[in-house]
Amino acid sequence: AQSVTQLDSQVPVFEEAPVELRCNYSSSVSVYLFWYVQYPNQGLQLLLKYLSGSTLVKGINGFEAEFNKSQTSFHLRKPSVHISDTAEYFCAVSEGTGFQKLVFGTGTRLLVSP
Amino acid sequence: DTEVTQTPKHLVMGMTNKKSLKCEQHMGHRAMYWYKQKAKKPPELMFVYSYEKLSINESVPSRFSPECPNSSLLNLHLHALQPEDSALYLCASSQAVRAGEQYFGPGTRLTVT
């Protein structure tokens, strides 16, 4: 069975600083990996995805993530954050075969302050 | 267009009421999902429809009844809910159940009094 670990429940950072949100997964098969962002009182928006190919994926709003199979990680990065990036970020994994059930991590709250 | 719409945005209902949540997508997706999300938690899968047929029911109580009238619409009928059912209900869709990403709607904030 798959599982996703987001070790940091909250990450405080100053505006214009770089940030990394960590995500580790466990799975015995090939996986698809996703990062979603949720702003207060809204649904989830897809930030980026890794399905296959290049391990460095670029998403919306200046975010990128790197798939590292040996370390079973898919960390999310942004070189310079804005106040508007304050939100909850969920890492999710689904198996590369069969039914694509999304397994979510517990989420990381990114708090950007001036 | 990657939009999934949900109505209503907010819903307050008593424990004896019957209400419905609606979800719509026009991306030609053939898989649609209902999730429940409690505060400060990740979404939990409730139901999956594939080609308008119920594929997965994650042991959801019968007071929640899903319906997929056509490939663009998904409803969730609610009856005799409990206060602990108060949550954000999210609809999502994907090209197919074996496809990659799911696209989420904005959710319906449900309060059961």
PDB file of C-alpha atoms in Angstrom:
ATOM      1  CA  ALA A   1       0.000   0.000   0.000  1.00  0.00           C
ATOM      2  CA  GLN A   2       1.133   3.507  -0.696  1.00  0.00           C
ATOM      3  CA  SER A   3       1.677   6.189   1.891  1.00  0.00           C
ATOM      4  CA  VAL A   4       2.826   9.801   1.846  1.00  0.00           C
ATOM      5  CA  THR A   5       4.709  11.616   4.571  1.00  0.00           C
ATOM      6  CA  GLN A   6       4.881  15.351   4.896  1.00  0.00           C
ATOM      7  CA  LEU A   7       7.033  15.770   7.962  1.00  0.00           C
ATOM      8  CA  ASP A   8       6.551  19.525   8.317  1.00  0.00           C
ATOM      9  CA  SER A   9       3.052  20.506   9.416  1.00  0.00           C
ATOM     10  CA  GLN A  10       3.927  24.179   9.186  1.00  0.00           C
ATOM     11  CA  VAL A  11       6.724  26.111   7.470  1.00  0.00           C
ATOM     12  CA  PRO A  12       7.126  29.803   8.320  1.00  0.00           C
ATOM     13  CA  VAL A  13       9.185  31.866   5.877  1.00  0.00           C
ATOM     14  CA  PHE A  14       9.791  35.513   5.068  1.00  0.00           C
ATOM     15  CA  GLU A  15       8.650  37.032   1.800  1.00  0.00           C
ATOM     16  CA  GLU A  16      11.181  36.686  -1.073  1.00  0.00           C
ATOM     17  CA  ALA A  17      13.020  33.867   0.736  1.00  0.00           C
ATOM     18  CA  PRO A  18      13.357  30.406  -0.846  1.00  0.00           C
ATOM     19  CA  VAL A  19      11.284  27.533   0.473  1.00  0.00           C
ATOM     20  CA  GLU A  20      11.281  23.739   0.288  1.00  0.00           C
ATOM     21  CA  LEU A  21       8.319  21.622   1.352  1.00  0.00           C
ATOM     22  CA  ARG A  22       9.253  18.011   1.893  1.00  0.00           C
ATOM     23  CA  CYS A  23       7.364  14.954   0.702  1.00  0.00           C
ATOM     24  CA  ASN A  24       8.383  11.303   0.971  1.00  0.00           C
ATOM     25  CA  TYR A  25       6.352   8.379  -0.250  1.00  0.00           C
ATOM     26  CA  SER A  26       6.388   4.626  -0.008  1.00  0.00           C
ATOM     27  CA  SER A  27       5.172   2.326  -2.736  1.00  0.00           C
ATOM     28  CA  SER A  28       6.184  -1.029  -4.143  1.00  0.00           C
ATOM     29  CA  VAL A  29       5.223  -0.084  -7.699  1.00  0.00           C
ATOM     30  CA  SER A  30       5.767   2.808 -10.054  1.00  0.00           C
ATOM     31  CA  VAL A  31       3.948   5.956  -9.003  1.00  0.00           C
ATOM     32  CA  TYR A  32       2.516   9.216 -10.178  1.00  0.00           C
ATOM     33  CA  LEU A  33       3.206  12.170  -7.872  1.00  0.00           C
ATOM     34  CA  PHE A  34       1.343  15.440  -7.416  1.00  0.00           C
ATOM     35  CA  TRP A  35       1.414  18.639  -5.422  1.00  0.00           C
ATOM     36  CA  TYR A  36      -1.842  20.447  -4.764  1.00  0.00           C
ATOM     37  CA  VAL A  37      -2.373  23.832  -3.107  1.00  0.00           C
ATOM     38  CA  GLN A  38      -5.435  24.786  -1.089  1.00  0.00           C
ATOM     39  CA  TYR A  39      -6.136  28.425  -0.250  1.00  0.00           C
ATOM     40  CA  PRO A  40      -8.484  29.127   2.676  1.00  0.00           C
ATOM     41  CA  ASN A  41     -12.078  28.059   2.031  1.00  0.00           C
ATOM     42  CA  GLN A  42     -11.273  26.830  -1.468  1.00  0.00           C
ATOM     43  CA  GLY A  43     -10.810  23.555  -3.296  1.00  0.00           C
ATOM     44  CA  LEU A  44      -7.519  21.970  -4.286  1.00  0.00           C
ATOM     45  CA  GLN A  45      -5.571  23.347  -7.233  1.00  0.00           C
ATOM     46  CA  LEU A  46      -3.027  21.230  -9.056  1.00  0.00           C
ATOM     47  CA  LEU A  47       0.417  22.826  -8.784  1.00  0.00           C
ATOM     48  CA  LEU A  48       2.434  20.234 -10.668  1.00  0.00           C
ATOM     49  CA  LYS A  49       2.656  16.541 -11.469  1.00  0.00           C
ATOM     50  CA  TYR A  50       5.207  13.850 -12.194  1.00  0.00           C
ATOM     51  CA  LEU A  51       3.939  11.059 -14.436  1.00  0.00           C
ATOM     52  CA  SER A  52       7.130  10.028 -16.246  1.00  0.00           C
ATOM     53  CA  GLY A  53      10.136  11.504 -18.040  1.00  0.00           C
ATOM     54  CA  SER A  54      12.226  14.349 -16.653  1.00  0.00           C
ATOM     55  CA  THR A  55      12.557  14.168 -12.884  1.00  0.00           C
ATOM     56  CA  LEU A  56      12.466  17.953 -12.544  1.00  0.00           C
ATOM     57  CA  VAL A  57       8.980  19.216 -13.088  1.00  0.00           C
ATOM     58  CA  LYS A  58       7.870  22.817 -13.253  1.00  0.00           C
ATOM     59  CA  GLY A  59       4.443  23.926 -12.186  1.00  0.00           C
ATOM     60  CA  ILE A  60       2.356  27.014 -11.855  1.00  0.00           C
ATOM     61  CA  ASN A  61       3.175  30.086  -9.768  1.00  0.00           C
ATOM     62  CA  GLY A  62       6.942  29.506 -10.019  1.00  0.00           C
ATOM     63  CA  PHE A  63       6.966  26.196  -8.138  1.00  0.00           C
ATOM     64  CA  GLU A  64       9.029  23.173  -9.137  1.00  0.00           C
ATOM     65  CA  ALA A  65       9.615  19.713  -7.717  1.00  0.00           C
ATOM     66  CA  GLU A  66      12.171  16.974  -8.218  1.00  0.00           C
ATOM     67  CA  PHE A  67      11.334  13.278  -8.262  1.00  0.00           C
ATOM     68  CA  ASN A  68      14.065  11.258  -6.566  1.00  0.00           C
ATOM     69  CA  LYS A  69      13.351   7.553  -6.907  1.00  0.00           C
ATOM     70  CA  SER A  70      16.272   6.362  -4.770  1.00  0.00           C
ATOM     71  CA  GLN A  71      15.223   8.597  -1.879  1.00  0.00           C
ATOM     72  CA  THR A  72      11.481   8.161  -2.606  1.00  0.00           C
ATOM     73  CA  SER A  73      11.037  11.905  -2.365  1.00  0.00           C
ATOM     74  CA  PHE A  74       9.211  14.606  -4.281  1.00  0.00           C
ATOM     75  CA  HIS A  75      10.106  17.871  -2.577  1.00  0.00           C
ATOM     76  CA  LEU A  76       8.480  21.133  -3.661  1.00  0.00           C
ATOM     77  CA  ARG A  77      10.593  24.264  -4.067  1.00  0.00           C
ATOM     78  CA  LYS A  78      10.198  27.921  -4.874  1.00  0.00           C
ATOM     79  CA  PRO A  79      13.179  30.303  -5.095  1.00  0.00           C
ATOM     80  CA  SER A  80      11.299  33.375  -3.849  1.00  0.00           C
ATOM     81  CA  VAL A  81       7.918  33.242  -2.108  1.00  0.00           C
ATOM     82  CA  HIS A  82       5.191  35.861  -1.979  1.00  0.00           C
ATOM     83  CA  ILE A  83       2.642  36.640   0.704  1.00  0.00           C
ATOM     84  CA  SER A  84       0.025  35.197  -1.643  1.00  0.00           C
ATOM     85  CA  ASP A  85       1.711  31.766  -1.441  1.00  0.00           C
ATOM     86  CA  THR A  86       0.365  31.373   2.103  1.00  0.00           C
ATOM     87  CA  ALA A  87      -1.768  28.241   1.866  1.00  0.00           C
ATOM     88  CA  GLU A  88      -1.960  24.528   2.654  1.00  0.00           C
ATOM     89  CA  TYR A  89       0.102  22.290   0.382  1.00  0.00           C
ATOM     90  CA  PHE A  90      -0.708  18.615  -0.119  1.00  0.00           C
ATOM     91  CA  CYS A  91       1.561  16.023  -1.668  1.00  0.00           C
ATOM     92  CA  ALA A  92      -0.273  13.062  -3.223  1.00  0.00           C
ATOM     93  CA  VAL A  93       0.676   9.779  -4.847  1.00  0.00           C
ATOM     94  CA  SER A  94      -1.150   7.277  -6.994  1.00  0.00           C
ATOM     95  CA  GLU A  95      -0.007   3.984  -8.414  1.00  0.00           C
ATOM     96  CA  GLY A  96       1.165   3.956 -12.023  1.00  0.00           C
ATOM     97  CA  THR A  97      -1.101   1.036 -12.837  1.00  0.00           C
ATOM     98  CA  GLY A  98      -4.676   0.204 -12.100  1.00  0.00           C
ATOM     99  CA  PHE A  99      -7.088   2.516 -10.348  1.00  0.00           C
ATOM    100  CA  GLN A 100      -5.646   5.930  -9.692  1.00  0.00           C
ATOM    101  CA  LYS A 101      -6.604   6.372  -6.064  1.00  0.00           C
ATOM    102  CA  LEU A 102      -4.932   9.494  -4.736  1.00  0.00           C
ATOM    103  CA  VAL A 103      -3.266   9.054  -1.364  1.00  0.00           C
ATOM    104  CA  PHE A 104      -2.648  12.417   0.276  1.00  0.00           C
ATOM    105  CA  GLY A 105      -0.097  13.493   2.821  1.00  0.00           C
ATOM    106  CA  THR A 106      -1.275  15.319   5.920  1.00  0.00           C
ATOM    107  CA  GLY A 107      -0.434  18.698   4.412  1.00  0.00           C
ATOM    108  CA  THR A 108       2.067  21.480   5.099  1.00  0.00           C
ATOM    109  CA  ARG A 109       0.906  24.956   5.944  1.00  0.00           C
ATOM    110  CA  LEU A 110       3.177  27.544   4.326  1.00  0.00           C
ATOM    111  CA  LEU A 111       3.076  30.846   6.225  1.00  0.00           C
ATOM    112  CA  VAL A 112       4.725  33.741   4.406  1.00  0.00           C
ATOM    113  CA  SER A 113       5.252  36.907   6.390  1.00  0.00           C
ATOM    114  CA  PRO A 114       6.562  40.324   5.314  1.00  0.00           C
TER     115      PRO A 114
ATOM    116  CA  ASP B   1     -10.886  24.791 -19.513  1.00  0.00           C
ATOM    117  CA  THR B   2      -9.987  22.807 -16.404  1.00  0.00           C
ATOM    118  CA  GLU B   3     -12.944  23.884 -14.305  1.00  0.00           C
ATOM    119  CA  VAL B   4     -15.086  21.795 -12.031  1.00  0.00           C
ATOM    120  CA  THR B   5     -18.044  23.676 -10.591  1.00  0.00           C
ATOM    121  CA  GLN B   6     -19.973  22.871  -7.424  1.00  0.00           C
ATOM    122  CA  THR B   7     -23.219  24.181  -6.005  1.00  0.00           C
ATOM    123  CA  PRO B   8     -24.143  25.353  -3.510  1.00  0.00           C
ATOM    124  CA  LYS B   9     -21.051  26.989  -2.035  1.00  0.00           C
ATOM    125  CA  HIS B  10     -22.462  26.761   1.490  1.00  0.00           C
ATOM    126  CA  LEU B  11     -25.248  24.611   2.904  1.00  0.00           C
ATOM    127  CA  VAL B  12     -26.771  24.476   6.363  1.00  0.00           C
ATOM    128  CA  MET B  13     -29.181  21.639   7.027  1.00  0.00           C
ATOM    129  CA  GLY B  14     -30.920  20.018   9.950  1.00  0.00           C
ATOM    130  CA  MET B  15     -30.610  16.368  10.767  1.00  0.00           C
ATOM    131  CA  THR B  16     -34.023  15.567   9.297  1.00  0.00           C
ATOM    132  CA  ASN B  17     -33.555  17.470   6.040  1.00  0.00           C
ATOM    133  CA  LYS B  18     -32.910  16.092   2.574  1.00  0.00           C
ATOM    134  CA  LYS B  19     -30.569  18.096   0.359  1.00  0.00           C
ATOM    135  CA  SER B  20     -28.333  17.553  -2.652  1.00  0.00           C
ATOM    136  CA  LEU B  21     -24.885  18.720  -3.688  1.00  0.00           C
ATOM    137  CA  LYS B  22     -24.169  19.193  -7.376  1.00  0.00           C
ATOM    138  CA  CYS B  23     -20.971  18.968  -9.383  1.00  0.00           C
ATOM    139  CA  GLU B  24     -20.398  19.650 -13.074  1.00  0.00           C
ATOM    140  CA  GLN B  25     -17.447  19.404 -15.455  1.00  0.00           C
ATOM    141  CA  HIS B  26     -17.191  20.016 -19.199  1.00  0.00           C
ATOM    142  CA  MET B  27     -13.724  18.653 -19.818  1.00  0.00           C
ATOM    143  CA  GLY B  28     -14.970  15.374 -21.266  1.00  0.00           C
ATOM    144  CA  HIS B  29     -13.641  13.523 -18.230  1.00  0.00           C
ATOM    145  CA  ARG B  30     -15.104  10.058 -17.672  1.00  0.00           C
ATOM    146  CA  ALA B  31     -14.199   9.651 -14.010  1.00  0.00           C
ATOM    147  CA  MET B  32     -15.712  11.711 -11.195  1.00  0.00           C
ATOM    148  CA  TYR B  33     -15.119  11.613  -7.473  1.00  0.00           C
ATOM    149  CA  TRP B  34     -16.580  12.794  -4.173  1.00  0.00           C
ATOM    150  CA  TYR B  35     -14.255  13.610  -1.286  1.00  0.00           C
ATOM    151  CA  LYS B  36     -14.918  14.738   2.275  1.00  0.00           C
ATOM    152  CA  GLN B  37     -12.468  17.077   3.959  1.00  0.00           C
ATOM    153  CA  LYS B  38     -12.513  17.912   7.656  1.00  0.00           C
ATOM    154  CA  ALA B  39     -10.696  20.982   8.960  1.00  0.00           C
ATOM    155  CA  LYS B  40      -6.891  20.757   8.848  1.00  0.00           C
ATOM    156  CA  LYS B  41      -7.030  17.281   7.271  1.00  0.00           C
ATOM    157  CA  PRO B  42      -6.433  15.958   3.770  1.00  0.00           C
ATOM    158  CA  PRO B  43      -9.404  14.986   1.585  1.00  0.00           C
ATOM    159  CA  GLU B  44     -10.834  11.490   2.100  1.00  0.00           C
ATOM    160  CA  LEU B  45     -12.225   9.613  -0.862  1.00  0.00           C
ATOM    161  CA  MET B  46     -15.929   8.717  -0.639  1.00  0.00           C
ATOM    162  CA  PHE B  47     -17.089   7.585  -4.095  1.00  0.00           C
ATOM    163  CA  VAL B  48     -15.721   7.065  -7.597  1.00  0.00           C
ATOM    164  CA  TYR B  49     -17.746   6.986 -10.796  1.00  0.00           C
ATOM    165  CA  SER B  50     -16.244   5.663 -13.998  1.00  0.00           C
ATOM    166  CA  TYR B  51     -18.213   6.026 -17.232  1.00  0.00           C
ATOM    167  CA  GLU B  52     -21.283   6.950 -15.160  1.00  0.00           C
ATOM    168  CA  LYS B  53     -21.145   3.750 -13.129  1.00  0.00           C
ATOM    169  CA  LEU B  54     -20.274   3.598  -9.441  1.00  0.00           C
ATOM    170  CA  SER B  55     -16.851   1.975  -9.237  1.00  0.00           C
ATOM    171  CA  ILE B  56     -15.838   2.575  -5.665  1.00  0.00           C
ATOM    172  CA  ASN B  57     -17.726   3.206  -2.434  1.00  0.00           C
ATOM    173  CA  GLU B  58     -15.266   3.665   0.410  1.00  0.00           C
ATOM    174  CA  SER B  59     -17.678   2.223   2.993  1.00  0.00           C
ATOM    175  CA  VAL B  60     -19.620   5.460   3.167  1.00  0.00           C
ATOM    176  CA  PRO B  61     -22.809   5.439   5.320  1.00  0.00           C
ATOM    177  CA  SER B  62     -26.045   5.105   3.354  1.00  0.00           C
ATOM    178  CA  ARG B  63     -27.183   8.569   4.430  1.00  0.00           C
ATOM    179  CA  PHE B  64     -24.892   9.711   1.569  1.00  0.00           C
ATOM    180  CA  SER B  65     -26.242   8.641  -1.822  1.00  0.00           C
ATOM    181  CA  PRO B  66     -24.313   9.477  -5.004  1.00  0.00           C
ATOM    182  CA  GLU B  67     -25.820   9.764  -8.455  1.00  0.00           C
ATOM    183  CA  CYS B  68     -24.287  10.332 -11.880  1.00  0.00           C
ATOM    184  CA  PRO B  69     -27.091  11.365 -14.296  1.00  0.00           C
ATOM    185  CA  ASN B  70     -24.686  11.841 -17.225  1.00  0.00           C
ATOM    186  CA  SER B  71     -20.985  12.107 -17.954  1.00  0.00           C
ATOM    187  CA  SER B  72     -20.832  15.799 -16.939  1.00  0.00           C
ATOM    188  CA  LEU B  73     -22.872  15.759 -13.748  1.00  0.00           C
ATOM    189  CA  LEU B  74     -22.409  14.241 -10.328  1.00  0.00           C
ATOM    190  CA  ASN B  75     -24.799  14.626  -7.408  1.00  0.00           C
ATOM    191  CA  LEU B  76     -24.544  13.733  -3.754  1.00  0.00           C
ATOM    192  CA  HIS B  77     -27.893  13.266  -2.028  1.00  0.00           C
ATOM    193  CA  LEU B  78     -27.903  13.832   1.718  1.00  0.00           C
ATOM    194  CA  HIS B  79     -30.474  12.538   4.196  1.00  0.00           C
ATOM    195  CA  ALA B  80     -30.582  12.247   7.972  1.00  0.00           C
ATOM    196  CA  LEU B  81     -27.059  13.523   8.421  1.00  0.00           C
ATOM    197  CA  GLN B  82     -25.274  13.851  11.739  1.00  0.00           C
ATOM    198  CA  PRO B  83     -23.403  16.911  13.055  1.00  0.00           C
ATOM    199  CA  GLU B  84     -20.111  15.044  12.538  1.00  0.00           C
ATOM    200  CA  ASP B  85     -20.863  15.029   8.793  1.00  0.00           C
ATOM    201  CA  SER B  86     -20.179  18.773   8.741  1.00  0.00           C
ATOM    202  CA  ALA B  87     -17.211  19.235   6.410  1.00  0.00           C
ATOM    203  CA  LEU B  88     -16.069  20.551   3.040  1.00  0.00           C
ATOM    204  CA  TYR B  89     -17.307  18.263   0.270  1.00  0.00           C
ATOM    205  CA  LEU B  90     -15.112  18.275  -2.794  1.00  0.00           C
ATOM    206  CA  CYS B  91     -15.873  16.971  -6.245  1.00  0.00           C
ATOM    207  CA  ALA B  92     -13.080  16.040  -8.646  1.00  0.00           C
ATOM    208  CA  SER B  93     -12.762  14.646 -12.146  1.00  0.00           C
ATOM    209  CA  SER B  94     -10.101  12.981 -14.268  1.00  0.00           C
ATOM    210  CA  GLN B  95      -9.857  11.732 -17.836  1.00  0.00           C
ATOM    211  CA  ALA B  96     -10.390   8.196 -16.609  1.00  0.00           C
ATOM    212  CA  VAL B  97      -9.790   6.262 -13.429  1.00  0.00           C
ATOM    213  CA  ARG B  98      -6.465   5.113 -14.843  1.00  0.00           C
ATOM    214  CA  ALA B  99      -5.402   8.617 -15.890  1.00  0.00           C
ATOM    215  CA  GLY B 100      -3.062  10.936 -14.022  1.00  0.00           C
ATOM    216  CA  GLU B 101      -4.209  14.079 -12.328  1.00  0.00           C
ATOM    217  CA  GLN B 102      -7.561  14.876 -10.785  1.00  0.00           C
ATOM    218  CA  TYR B 103      -9.095  18.343 -11.015  1.00  0.00           C
ATOM    219  CA  PHE B 104     -11.017  19.592  -8.009  1.00  0.00           C
ATOM    220  CA  GLY B 105     -13.976  21.898  -7.638  1.00  0.00           C
ATOM    221  CA  PRO B 106     -14.169  24.667  -5.024  1.00  0.00           C
ATOM    222  CA  GLY B 107     -16.216  22.539  -2.645  1.00  0.00           C
ATOM    223  CA  THR B 108     -19.453  22.846  -0.714  1.00  0.00           C
ATOM    224  CA  ARG B 109     -19.115  23.806   2.941  1.00  0.00           C
ATOM    225  CA  LEU B 110     -21.768  21.731   4.730  1.00  0.00           C
ATOM    226  CA  THR B 111     -22.943  22.418   8.261  1.00  0.00           C
ATOM    227  CA  VAL B 112     -25.351  19.977   9.909  1.00  0.00           C
ATOM    228  CA  THR B 113     -27.245  21.430  12.877  1.00  0.00           C
TER     229      THR B 113
END
